[in-house]
PDB file of C-alpha atoms and ligand atoms in Angstrom:
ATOM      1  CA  UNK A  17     -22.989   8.942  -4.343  1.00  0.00           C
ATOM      2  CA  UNK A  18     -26.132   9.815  -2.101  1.00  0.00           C
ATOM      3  CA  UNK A  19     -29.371  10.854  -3.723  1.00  0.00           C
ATOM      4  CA  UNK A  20     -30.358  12.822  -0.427  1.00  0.00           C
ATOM      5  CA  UNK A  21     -28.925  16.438   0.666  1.00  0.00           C
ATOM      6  CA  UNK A  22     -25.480  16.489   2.054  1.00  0.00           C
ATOM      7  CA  UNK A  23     -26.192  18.408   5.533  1.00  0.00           C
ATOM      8  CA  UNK A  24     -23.288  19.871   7.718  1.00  0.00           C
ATOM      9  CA  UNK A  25     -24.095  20.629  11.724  1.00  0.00           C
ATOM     10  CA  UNK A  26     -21.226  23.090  12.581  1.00  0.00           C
ATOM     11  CA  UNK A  27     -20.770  23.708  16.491  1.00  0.00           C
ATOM     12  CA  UNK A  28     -19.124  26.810  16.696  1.00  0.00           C
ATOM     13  CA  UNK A  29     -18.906  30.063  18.841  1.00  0.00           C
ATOM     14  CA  UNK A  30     -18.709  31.984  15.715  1.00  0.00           C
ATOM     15  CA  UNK A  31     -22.407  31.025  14.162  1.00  0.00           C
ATOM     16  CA  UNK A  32     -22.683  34.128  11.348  1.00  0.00           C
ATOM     17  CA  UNK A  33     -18.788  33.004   9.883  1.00  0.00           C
ATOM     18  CA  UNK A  34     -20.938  30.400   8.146  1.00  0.00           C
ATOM     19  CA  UNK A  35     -21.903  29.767   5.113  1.00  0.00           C
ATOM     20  CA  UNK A  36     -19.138  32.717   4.384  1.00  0.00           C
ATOM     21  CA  UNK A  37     -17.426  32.575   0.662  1.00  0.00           C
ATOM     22  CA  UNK A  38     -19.773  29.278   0.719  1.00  0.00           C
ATOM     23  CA  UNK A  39     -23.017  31.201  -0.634  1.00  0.00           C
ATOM     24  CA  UNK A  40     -20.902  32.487  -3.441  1.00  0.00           C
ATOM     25  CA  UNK A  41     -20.496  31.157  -7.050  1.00  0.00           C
ATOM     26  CA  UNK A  42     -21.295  27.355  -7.754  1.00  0.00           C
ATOM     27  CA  UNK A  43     -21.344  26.227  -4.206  1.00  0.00           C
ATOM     28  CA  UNK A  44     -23.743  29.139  -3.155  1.00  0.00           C
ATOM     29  CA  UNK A  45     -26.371  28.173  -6.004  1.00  0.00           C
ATOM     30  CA  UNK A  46     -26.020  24.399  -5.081  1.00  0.00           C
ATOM     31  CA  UNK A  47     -27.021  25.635  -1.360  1.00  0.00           C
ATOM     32  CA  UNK A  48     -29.978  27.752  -2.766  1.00  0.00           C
ATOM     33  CA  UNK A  49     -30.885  24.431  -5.057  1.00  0.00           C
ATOM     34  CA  UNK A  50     -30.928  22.582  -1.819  1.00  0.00           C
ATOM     35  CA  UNK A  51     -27.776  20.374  -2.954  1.00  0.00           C
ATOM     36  CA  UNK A  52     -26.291  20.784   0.496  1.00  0.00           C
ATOM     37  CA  UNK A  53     -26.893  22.157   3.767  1.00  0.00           C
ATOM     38  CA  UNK A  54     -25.765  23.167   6.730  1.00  0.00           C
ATOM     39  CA  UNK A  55     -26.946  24.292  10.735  1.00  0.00           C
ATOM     40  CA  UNK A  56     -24.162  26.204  12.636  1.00  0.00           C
ATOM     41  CA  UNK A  57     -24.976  25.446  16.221  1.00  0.00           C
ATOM     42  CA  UNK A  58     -24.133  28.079  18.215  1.00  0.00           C
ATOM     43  CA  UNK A  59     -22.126  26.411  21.371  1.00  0.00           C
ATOM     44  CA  UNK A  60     -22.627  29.851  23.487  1.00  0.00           C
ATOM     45  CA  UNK A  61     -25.946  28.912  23.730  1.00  0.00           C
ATOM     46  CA  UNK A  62     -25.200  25.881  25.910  1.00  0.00           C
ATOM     47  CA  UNK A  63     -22.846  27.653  28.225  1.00  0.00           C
ATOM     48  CA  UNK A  64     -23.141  27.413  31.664  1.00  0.00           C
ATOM     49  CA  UNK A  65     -24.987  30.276  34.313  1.00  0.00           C
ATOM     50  CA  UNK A  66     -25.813  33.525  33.349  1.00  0.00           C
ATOM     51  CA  UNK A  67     -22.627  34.599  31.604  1.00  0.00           C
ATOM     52  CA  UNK A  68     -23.199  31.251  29.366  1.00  0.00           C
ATOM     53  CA  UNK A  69     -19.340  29.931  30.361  1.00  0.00           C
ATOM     54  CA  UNK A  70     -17.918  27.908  27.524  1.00  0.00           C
ATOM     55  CA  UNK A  71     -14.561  27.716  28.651  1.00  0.00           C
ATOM     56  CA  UNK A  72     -12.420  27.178  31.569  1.00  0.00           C
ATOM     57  CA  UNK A  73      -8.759  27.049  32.671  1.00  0.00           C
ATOM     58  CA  UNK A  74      -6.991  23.634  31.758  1.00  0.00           C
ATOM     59  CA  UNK A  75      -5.535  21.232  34.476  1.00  0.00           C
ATOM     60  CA  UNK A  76      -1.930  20.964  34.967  1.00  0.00           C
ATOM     61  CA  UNK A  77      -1.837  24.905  33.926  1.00  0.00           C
ATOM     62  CA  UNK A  78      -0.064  26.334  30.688  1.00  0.00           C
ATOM     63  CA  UNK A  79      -1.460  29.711  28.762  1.00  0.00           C
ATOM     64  CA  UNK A  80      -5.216  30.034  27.558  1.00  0.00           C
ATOM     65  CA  UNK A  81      -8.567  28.397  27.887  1.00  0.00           C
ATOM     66  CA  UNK A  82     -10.417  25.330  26.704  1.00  0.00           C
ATOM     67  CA  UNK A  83     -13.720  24.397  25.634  1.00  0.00           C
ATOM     68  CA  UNK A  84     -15.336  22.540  28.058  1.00  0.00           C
ATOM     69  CA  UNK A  85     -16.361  19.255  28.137  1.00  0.00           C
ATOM     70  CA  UNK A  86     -20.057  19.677  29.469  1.00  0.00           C
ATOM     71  CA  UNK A  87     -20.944  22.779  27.341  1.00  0.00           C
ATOM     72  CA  UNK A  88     -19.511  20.891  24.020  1.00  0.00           C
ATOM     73  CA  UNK A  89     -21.289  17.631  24.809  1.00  0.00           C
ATOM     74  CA  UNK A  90     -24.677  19.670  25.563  1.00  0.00           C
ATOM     75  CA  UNK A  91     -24.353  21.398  22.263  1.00  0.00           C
ATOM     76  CA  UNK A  92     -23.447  17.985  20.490  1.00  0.00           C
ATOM     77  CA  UNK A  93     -26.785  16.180  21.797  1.00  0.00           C
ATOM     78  CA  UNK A  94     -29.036  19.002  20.362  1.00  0.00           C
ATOM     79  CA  UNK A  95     -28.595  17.591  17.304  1.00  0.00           C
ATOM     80  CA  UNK A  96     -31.014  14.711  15.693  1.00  0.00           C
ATOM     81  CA  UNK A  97     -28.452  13.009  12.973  1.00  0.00           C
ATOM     82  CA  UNK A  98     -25.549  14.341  13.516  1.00  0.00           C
ATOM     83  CA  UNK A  99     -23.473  11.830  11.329  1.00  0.00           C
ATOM     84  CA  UNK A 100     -19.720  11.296  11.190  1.00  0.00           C
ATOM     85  CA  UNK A 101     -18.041  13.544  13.800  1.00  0.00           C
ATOM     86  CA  UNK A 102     -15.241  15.347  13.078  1.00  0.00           C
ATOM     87  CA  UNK A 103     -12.944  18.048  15.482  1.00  0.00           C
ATOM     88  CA  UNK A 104     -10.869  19.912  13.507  1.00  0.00           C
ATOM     89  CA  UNK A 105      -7.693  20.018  14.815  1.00  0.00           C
ATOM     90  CA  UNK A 106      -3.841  20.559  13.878  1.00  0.00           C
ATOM     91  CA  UNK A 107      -2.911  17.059  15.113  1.00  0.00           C
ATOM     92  CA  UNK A 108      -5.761  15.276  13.378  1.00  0.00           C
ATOM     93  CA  UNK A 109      -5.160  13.272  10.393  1.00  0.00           C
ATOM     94  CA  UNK A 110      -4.340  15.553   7.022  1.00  0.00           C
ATOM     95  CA  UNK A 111      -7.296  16.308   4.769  1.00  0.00           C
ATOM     96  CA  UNK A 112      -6.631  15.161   1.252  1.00  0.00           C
ATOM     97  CA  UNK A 113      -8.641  14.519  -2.009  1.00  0.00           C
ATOM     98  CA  UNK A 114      -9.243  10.845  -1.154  1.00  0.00           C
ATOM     99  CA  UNK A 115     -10.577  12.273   2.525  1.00  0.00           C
ATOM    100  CA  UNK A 116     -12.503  14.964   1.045  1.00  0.00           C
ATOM    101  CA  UNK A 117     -14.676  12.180  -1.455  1.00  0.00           C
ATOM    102  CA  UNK A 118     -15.133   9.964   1.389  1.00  0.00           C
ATOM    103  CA  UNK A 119     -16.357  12.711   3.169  1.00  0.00           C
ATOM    104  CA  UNK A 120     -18.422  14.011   0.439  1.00  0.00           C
ATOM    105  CA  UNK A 121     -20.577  10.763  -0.156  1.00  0.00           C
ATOM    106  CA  UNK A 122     -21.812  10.556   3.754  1.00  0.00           C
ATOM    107  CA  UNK A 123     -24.921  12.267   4.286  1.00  0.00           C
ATOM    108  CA  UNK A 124     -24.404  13.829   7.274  1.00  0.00           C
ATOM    109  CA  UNK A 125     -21.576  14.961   9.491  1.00  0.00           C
ATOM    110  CA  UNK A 126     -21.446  17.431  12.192  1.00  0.00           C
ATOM    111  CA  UNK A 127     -17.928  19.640  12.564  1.00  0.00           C
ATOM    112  CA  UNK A 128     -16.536  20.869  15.879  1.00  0.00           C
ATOM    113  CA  UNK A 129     -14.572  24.404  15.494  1.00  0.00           C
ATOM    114  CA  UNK A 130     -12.482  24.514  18.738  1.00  0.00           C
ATOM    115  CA  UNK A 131     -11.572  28.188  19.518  1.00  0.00           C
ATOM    116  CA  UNK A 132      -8.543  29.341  22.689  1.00  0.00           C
ATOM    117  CA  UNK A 133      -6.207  26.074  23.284  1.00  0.00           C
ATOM    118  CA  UNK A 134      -9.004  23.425  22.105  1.00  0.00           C
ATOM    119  CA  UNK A 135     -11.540  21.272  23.666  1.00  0.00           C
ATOM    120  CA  UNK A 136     -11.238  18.841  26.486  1.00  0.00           C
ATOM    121  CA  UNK A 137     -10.183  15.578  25.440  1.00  0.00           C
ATOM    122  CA  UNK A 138     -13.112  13.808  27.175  1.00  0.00           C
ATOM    123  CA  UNK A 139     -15.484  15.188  25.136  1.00  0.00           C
ATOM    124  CA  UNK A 140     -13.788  13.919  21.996  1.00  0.00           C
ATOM    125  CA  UNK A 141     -13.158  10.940  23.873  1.00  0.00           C
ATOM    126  CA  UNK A 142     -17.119  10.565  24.763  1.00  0.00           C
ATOM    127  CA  UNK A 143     -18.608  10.973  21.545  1.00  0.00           C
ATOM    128  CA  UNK A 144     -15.176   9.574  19.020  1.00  0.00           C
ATOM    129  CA  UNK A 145     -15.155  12.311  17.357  1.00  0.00           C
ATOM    130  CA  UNK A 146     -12.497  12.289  14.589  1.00  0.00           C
ATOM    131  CA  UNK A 147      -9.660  14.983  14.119  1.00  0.00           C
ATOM    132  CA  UNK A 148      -8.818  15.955  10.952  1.00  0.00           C
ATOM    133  CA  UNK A 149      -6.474  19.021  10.293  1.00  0.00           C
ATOM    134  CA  UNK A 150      -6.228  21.045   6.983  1.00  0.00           C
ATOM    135  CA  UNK A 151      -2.206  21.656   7.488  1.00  0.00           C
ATOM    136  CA  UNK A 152       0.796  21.763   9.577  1.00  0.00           C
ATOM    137  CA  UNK A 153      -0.153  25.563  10.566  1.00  0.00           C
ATOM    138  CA  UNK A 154      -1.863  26.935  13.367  1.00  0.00           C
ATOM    139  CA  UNK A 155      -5.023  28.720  13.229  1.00  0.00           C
ATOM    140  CA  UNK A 156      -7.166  30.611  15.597  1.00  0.00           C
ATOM    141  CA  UNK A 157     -10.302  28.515  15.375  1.00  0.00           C
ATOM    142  CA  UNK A 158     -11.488  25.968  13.491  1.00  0.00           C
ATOM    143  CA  UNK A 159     -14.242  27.941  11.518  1.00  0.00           C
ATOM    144  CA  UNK A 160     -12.044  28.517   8.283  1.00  0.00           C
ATOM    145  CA  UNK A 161     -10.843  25.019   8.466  1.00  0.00           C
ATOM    146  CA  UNK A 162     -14.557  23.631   8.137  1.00  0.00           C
ATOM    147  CA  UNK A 163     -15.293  26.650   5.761  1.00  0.00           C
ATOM    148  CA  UNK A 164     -12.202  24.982   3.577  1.00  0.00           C
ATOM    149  CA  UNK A 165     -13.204  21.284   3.940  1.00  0.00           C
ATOM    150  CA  UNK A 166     -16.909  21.965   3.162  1.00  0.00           C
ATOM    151  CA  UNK A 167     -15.544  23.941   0.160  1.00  0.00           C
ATOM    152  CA  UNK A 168     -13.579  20.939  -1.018  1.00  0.00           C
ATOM    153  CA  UNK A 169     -16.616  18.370  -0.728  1.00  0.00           C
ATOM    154  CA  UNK A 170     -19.378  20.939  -1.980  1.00  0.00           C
ATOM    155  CA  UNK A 171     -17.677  21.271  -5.242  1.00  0.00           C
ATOM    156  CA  UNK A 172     -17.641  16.803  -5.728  1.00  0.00           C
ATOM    157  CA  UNK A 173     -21.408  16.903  -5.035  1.00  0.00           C
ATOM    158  CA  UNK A 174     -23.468  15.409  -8.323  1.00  0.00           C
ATOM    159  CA  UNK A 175     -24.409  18.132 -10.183  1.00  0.00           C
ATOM    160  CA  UNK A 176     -22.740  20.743  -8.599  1.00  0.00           C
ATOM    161  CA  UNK A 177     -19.755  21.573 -11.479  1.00  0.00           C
ATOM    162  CA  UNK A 178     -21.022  21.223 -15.081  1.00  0.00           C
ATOM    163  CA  UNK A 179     -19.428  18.283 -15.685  1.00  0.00           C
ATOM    164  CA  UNK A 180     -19.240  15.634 -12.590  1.00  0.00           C
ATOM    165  CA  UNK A 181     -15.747  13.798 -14.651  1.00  0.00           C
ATOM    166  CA  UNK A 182     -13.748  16.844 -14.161  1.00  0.00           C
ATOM    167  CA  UNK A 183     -12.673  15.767 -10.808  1.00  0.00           C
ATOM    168  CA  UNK A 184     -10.949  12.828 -12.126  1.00  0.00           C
ATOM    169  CA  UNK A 185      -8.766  15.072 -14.641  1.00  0.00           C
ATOM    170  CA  UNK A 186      -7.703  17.189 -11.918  1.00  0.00           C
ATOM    171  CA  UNK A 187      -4.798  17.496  -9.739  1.00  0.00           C
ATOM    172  CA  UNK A 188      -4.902  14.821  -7.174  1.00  0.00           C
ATOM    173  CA  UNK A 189      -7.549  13.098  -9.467  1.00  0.00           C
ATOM    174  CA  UNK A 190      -7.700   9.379 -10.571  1.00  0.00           C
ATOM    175  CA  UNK A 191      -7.145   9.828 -14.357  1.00  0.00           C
ATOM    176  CA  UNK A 192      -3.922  12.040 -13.802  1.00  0.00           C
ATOM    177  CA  UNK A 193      -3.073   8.983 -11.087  1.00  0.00           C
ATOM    178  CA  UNK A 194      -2.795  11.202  -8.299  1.00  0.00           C
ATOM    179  CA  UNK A 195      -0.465  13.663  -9.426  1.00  0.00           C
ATOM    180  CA  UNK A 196      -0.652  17.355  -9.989  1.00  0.00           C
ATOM    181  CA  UNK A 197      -2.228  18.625 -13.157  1.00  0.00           C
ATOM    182  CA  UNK A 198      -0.365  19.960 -16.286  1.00  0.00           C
ATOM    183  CA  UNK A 199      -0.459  23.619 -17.614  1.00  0.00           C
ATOM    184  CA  UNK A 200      -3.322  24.888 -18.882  1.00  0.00           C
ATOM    185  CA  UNK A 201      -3.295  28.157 -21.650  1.00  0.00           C
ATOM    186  CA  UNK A 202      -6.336  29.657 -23.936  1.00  0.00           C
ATOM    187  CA  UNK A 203      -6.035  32.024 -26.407  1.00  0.00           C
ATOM    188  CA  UNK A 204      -4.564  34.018 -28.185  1.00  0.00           C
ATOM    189  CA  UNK A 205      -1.631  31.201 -29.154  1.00  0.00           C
ATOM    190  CA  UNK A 206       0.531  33.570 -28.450  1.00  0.00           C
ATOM    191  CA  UNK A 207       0.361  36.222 -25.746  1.00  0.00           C
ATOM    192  CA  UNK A 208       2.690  39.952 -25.320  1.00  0.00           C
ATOM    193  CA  UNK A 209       2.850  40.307 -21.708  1.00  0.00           C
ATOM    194  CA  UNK A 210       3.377  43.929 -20.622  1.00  0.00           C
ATOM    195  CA  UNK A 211       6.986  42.688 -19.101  1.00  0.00           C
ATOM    196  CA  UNK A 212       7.598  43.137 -23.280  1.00  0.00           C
ATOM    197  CA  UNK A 213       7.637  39.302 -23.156  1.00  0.00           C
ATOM    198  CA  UNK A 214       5.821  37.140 -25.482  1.00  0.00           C
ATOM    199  CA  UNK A 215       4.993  34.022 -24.649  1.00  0.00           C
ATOM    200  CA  UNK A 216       3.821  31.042 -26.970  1.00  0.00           C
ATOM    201  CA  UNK A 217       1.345  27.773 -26.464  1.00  0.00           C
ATOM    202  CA  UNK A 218       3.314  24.556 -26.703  1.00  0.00           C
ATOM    203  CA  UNK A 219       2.794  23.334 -30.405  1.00  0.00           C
ATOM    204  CA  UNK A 220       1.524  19.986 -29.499  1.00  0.00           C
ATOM    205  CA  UNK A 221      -1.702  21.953 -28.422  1.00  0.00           C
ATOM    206  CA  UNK A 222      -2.576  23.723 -31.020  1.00  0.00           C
ATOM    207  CA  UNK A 223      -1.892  20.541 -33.670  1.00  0.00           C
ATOM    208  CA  UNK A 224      -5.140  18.634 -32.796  1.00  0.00           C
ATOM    209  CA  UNK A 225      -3.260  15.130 -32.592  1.00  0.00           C
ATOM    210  CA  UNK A 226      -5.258  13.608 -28.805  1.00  0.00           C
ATOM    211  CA  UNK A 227      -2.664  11.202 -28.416  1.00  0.00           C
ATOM    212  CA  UNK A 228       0.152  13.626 -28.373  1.00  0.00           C
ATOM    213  CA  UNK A 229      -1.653  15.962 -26.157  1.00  0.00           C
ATOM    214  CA  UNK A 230      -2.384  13.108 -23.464  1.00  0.00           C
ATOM    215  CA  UNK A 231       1.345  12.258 -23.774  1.00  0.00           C
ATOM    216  CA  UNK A 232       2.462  15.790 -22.965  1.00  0.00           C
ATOM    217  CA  UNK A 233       0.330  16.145 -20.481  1.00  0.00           C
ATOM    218  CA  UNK A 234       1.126  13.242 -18.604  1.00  0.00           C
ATOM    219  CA  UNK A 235       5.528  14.023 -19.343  1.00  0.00           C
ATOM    220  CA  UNK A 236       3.886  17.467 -17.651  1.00  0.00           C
ATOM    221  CA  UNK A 237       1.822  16.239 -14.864  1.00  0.00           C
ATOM    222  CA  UNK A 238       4.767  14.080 -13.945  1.00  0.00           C
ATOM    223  CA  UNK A 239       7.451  16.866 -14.288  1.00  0.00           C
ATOM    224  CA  UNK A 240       5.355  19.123 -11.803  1.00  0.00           C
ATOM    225  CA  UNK A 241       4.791  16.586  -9.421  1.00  0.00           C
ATOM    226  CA  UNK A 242       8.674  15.190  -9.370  1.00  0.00           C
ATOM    227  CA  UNK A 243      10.067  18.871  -8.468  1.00  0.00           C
ATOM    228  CA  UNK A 244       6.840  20.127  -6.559  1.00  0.00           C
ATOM    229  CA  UNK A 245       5.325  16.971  -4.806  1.00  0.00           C
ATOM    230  CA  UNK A 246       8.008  14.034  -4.660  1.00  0.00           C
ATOM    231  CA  UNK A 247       6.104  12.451  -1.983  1.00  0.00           C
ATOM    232  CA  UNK A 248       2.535  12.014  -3.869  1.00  0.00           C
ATOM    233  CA  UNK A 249       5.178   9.583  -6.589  1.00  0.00           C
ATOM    234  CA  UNK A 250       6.115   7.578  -4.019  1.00  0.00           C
ATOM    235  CA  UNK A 251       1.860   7.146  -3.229  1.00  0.00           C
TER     236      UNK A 251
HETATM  237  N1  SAM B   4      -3.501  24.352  21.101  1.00  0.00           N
HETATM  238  C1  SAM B   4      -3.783  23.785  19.816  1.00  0.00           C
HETATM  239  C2  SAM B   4      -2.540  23.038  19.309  1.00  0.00           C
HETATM  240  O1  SAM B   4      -1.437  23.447  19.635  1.00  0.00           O
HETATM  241  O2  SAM B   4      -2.709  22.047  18.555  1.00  0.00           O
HETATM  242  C3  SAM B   4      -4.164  24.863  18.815  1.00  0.00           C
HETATM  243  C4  SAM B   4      -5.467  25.517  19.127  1.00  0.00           C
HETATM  244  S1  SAM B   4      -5.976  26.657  17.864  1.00  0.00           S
HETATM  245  C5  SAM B   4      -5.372  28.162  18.496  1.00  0.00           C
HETATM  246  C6  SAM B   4      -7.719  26.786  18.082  1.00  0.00           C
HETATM  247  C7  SAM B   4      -8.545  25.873  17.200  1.00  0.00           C
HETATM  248  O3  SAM B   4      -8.294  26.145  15.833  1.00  0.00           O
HETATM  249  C8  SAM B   4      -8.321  24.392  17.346  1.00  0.00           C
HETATM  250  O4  SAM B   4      -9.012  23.876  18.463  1.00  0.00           O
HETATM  251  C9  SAM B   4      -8.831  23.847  16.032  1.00  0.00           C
HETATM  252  O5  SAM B   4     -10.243  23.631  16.079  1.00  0.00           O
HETATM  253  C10 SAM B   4      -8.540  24.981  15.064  1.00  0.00           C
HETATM  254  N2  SAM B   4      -7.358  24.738  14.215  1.00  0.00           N
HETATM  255  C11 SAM B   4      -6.167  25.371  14.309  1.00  0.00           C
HETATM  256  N3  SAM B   4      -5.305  24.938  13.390  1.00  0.00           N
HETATM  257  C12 SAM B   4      -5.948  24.021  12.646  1.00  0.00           C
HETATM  258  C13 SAM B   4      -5.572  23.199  11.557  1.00  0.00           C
HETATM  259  N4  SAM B   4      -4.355  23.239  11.039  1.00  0.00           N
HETATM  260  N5  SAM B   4      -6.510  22.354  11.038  1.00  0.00           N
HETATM  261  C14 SAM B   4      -7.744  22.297  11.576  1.00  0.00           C
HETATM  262  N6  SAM B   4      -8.152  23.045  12.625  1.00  0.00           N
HETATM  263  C15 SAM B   4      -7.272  23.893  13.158  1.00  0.00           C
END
């Protein structure tokens, strides 16, 4: 892990959508702390004449705009270090856990939010930016898609949960070996729902026996991930 403070440079039209949820809870004190940081570069400001163009019609026609090229690259160079370089994009490569640690541990990385149909390709093409997408769904700009990605690496920063081993335990997580994580409950051991329901703990959790409880969790962690997830078993 780095000692120094992970700093995002977001180039975006949509500057005040950041840091968003992001200044809440434990990822909003680690940002007053100084854990992490970010600049959103506003990409307006490098538009072109006095209108400040960003976009233009694409070649070869077909509905909506694009980012251009220029404007983009302009933006890009204002910044000193801007690190890895990553467009998010719908047909970039999916973000997972093992992504999101990698991406964590750099020190710096700089995040293109494309807004109408995208960005030229030469621009990517220019500076190799990377494209990673979030899911097979299509949003309207890529602001919520770094908002989400930051999210995930924020929270894998040292210090920034209690307890930095948690990770591990969690779905996705090396000591659950990838898989989704078992059922959690707290108390009361057993619980009257207002559906006139009640519903109990599983035994084995209440009987203080370790090695049981890692069994059951594991028979559970595998359960989930065979009817939820079938393709993280064959990982
Ligand atoms: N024309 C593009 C396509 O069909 O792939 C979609 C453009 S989308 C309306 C506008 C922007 O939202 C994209 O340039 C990208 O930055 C962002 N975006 C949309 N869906 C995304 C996803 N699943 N993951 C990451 N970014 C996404």
């Amino acid at each position: 892990m780095q000692a120094m403070s992970w700093h995002i440079n977001i180039l975006t039209l949509f500057p005040e959508m950041f840091p968003g949820s992001l200044d809440q809870s434990l990822s909003g004190k680690a940002l007053a702390r100084g854990d992490w940081g970010y600049d959103a570069i506003n990409i307006r400001d490098f538009g072109e004449g006095v209108h400040k163009t960003v976009d233009d019609s694409p070649y070869g026609g077909g509905a909506g705009m694009l980012m251009r090229a220029d404007v983009v690259e302009r933006a890009l160079l204002s910044i000193k270090a801007p690190g890895r370089k990553i467009y998010l994009s719908p047909r970039g490569t999916p973000l997972n856990q093992s992504l999101v640690k990698e991406l964590s541990e750099e020190t710096a990385l700089t995040l293109l939010c494309g807004r109408y149909e995208g960005v030229d390709q030469r621009v990517l093409d220019a500076h190799e930016f990377e494209e990673i997408s979030i899911g097979d769904y299509v949003l309207s700009g890529g602001e919520p898609a770094a908002l989400i990605l930051m999210d995930a690496c924020v929270r894998l920063l040292p210090g920034v949960m209690g307890n930095d081993d948690t990770h591990d335990n969690e779905s996705f997580g090396s000591a659950t070996g990838g898989l989704l994580e078992y059922p959690h409950y707290t108390r009361p051991a057993t619980w009257e729902s207002e559906t006139g329901k009640a519903f109990s703990v599983p035994d084995v959790l209440t009987q203080g026996n370790h090695a049981k409880i890692d069994e059951w969790r594991r028979a559970q962690s595998e359960m989930l991930t065979k009817e939820r997830r079938p393709d993280l078993l064959k990982k």
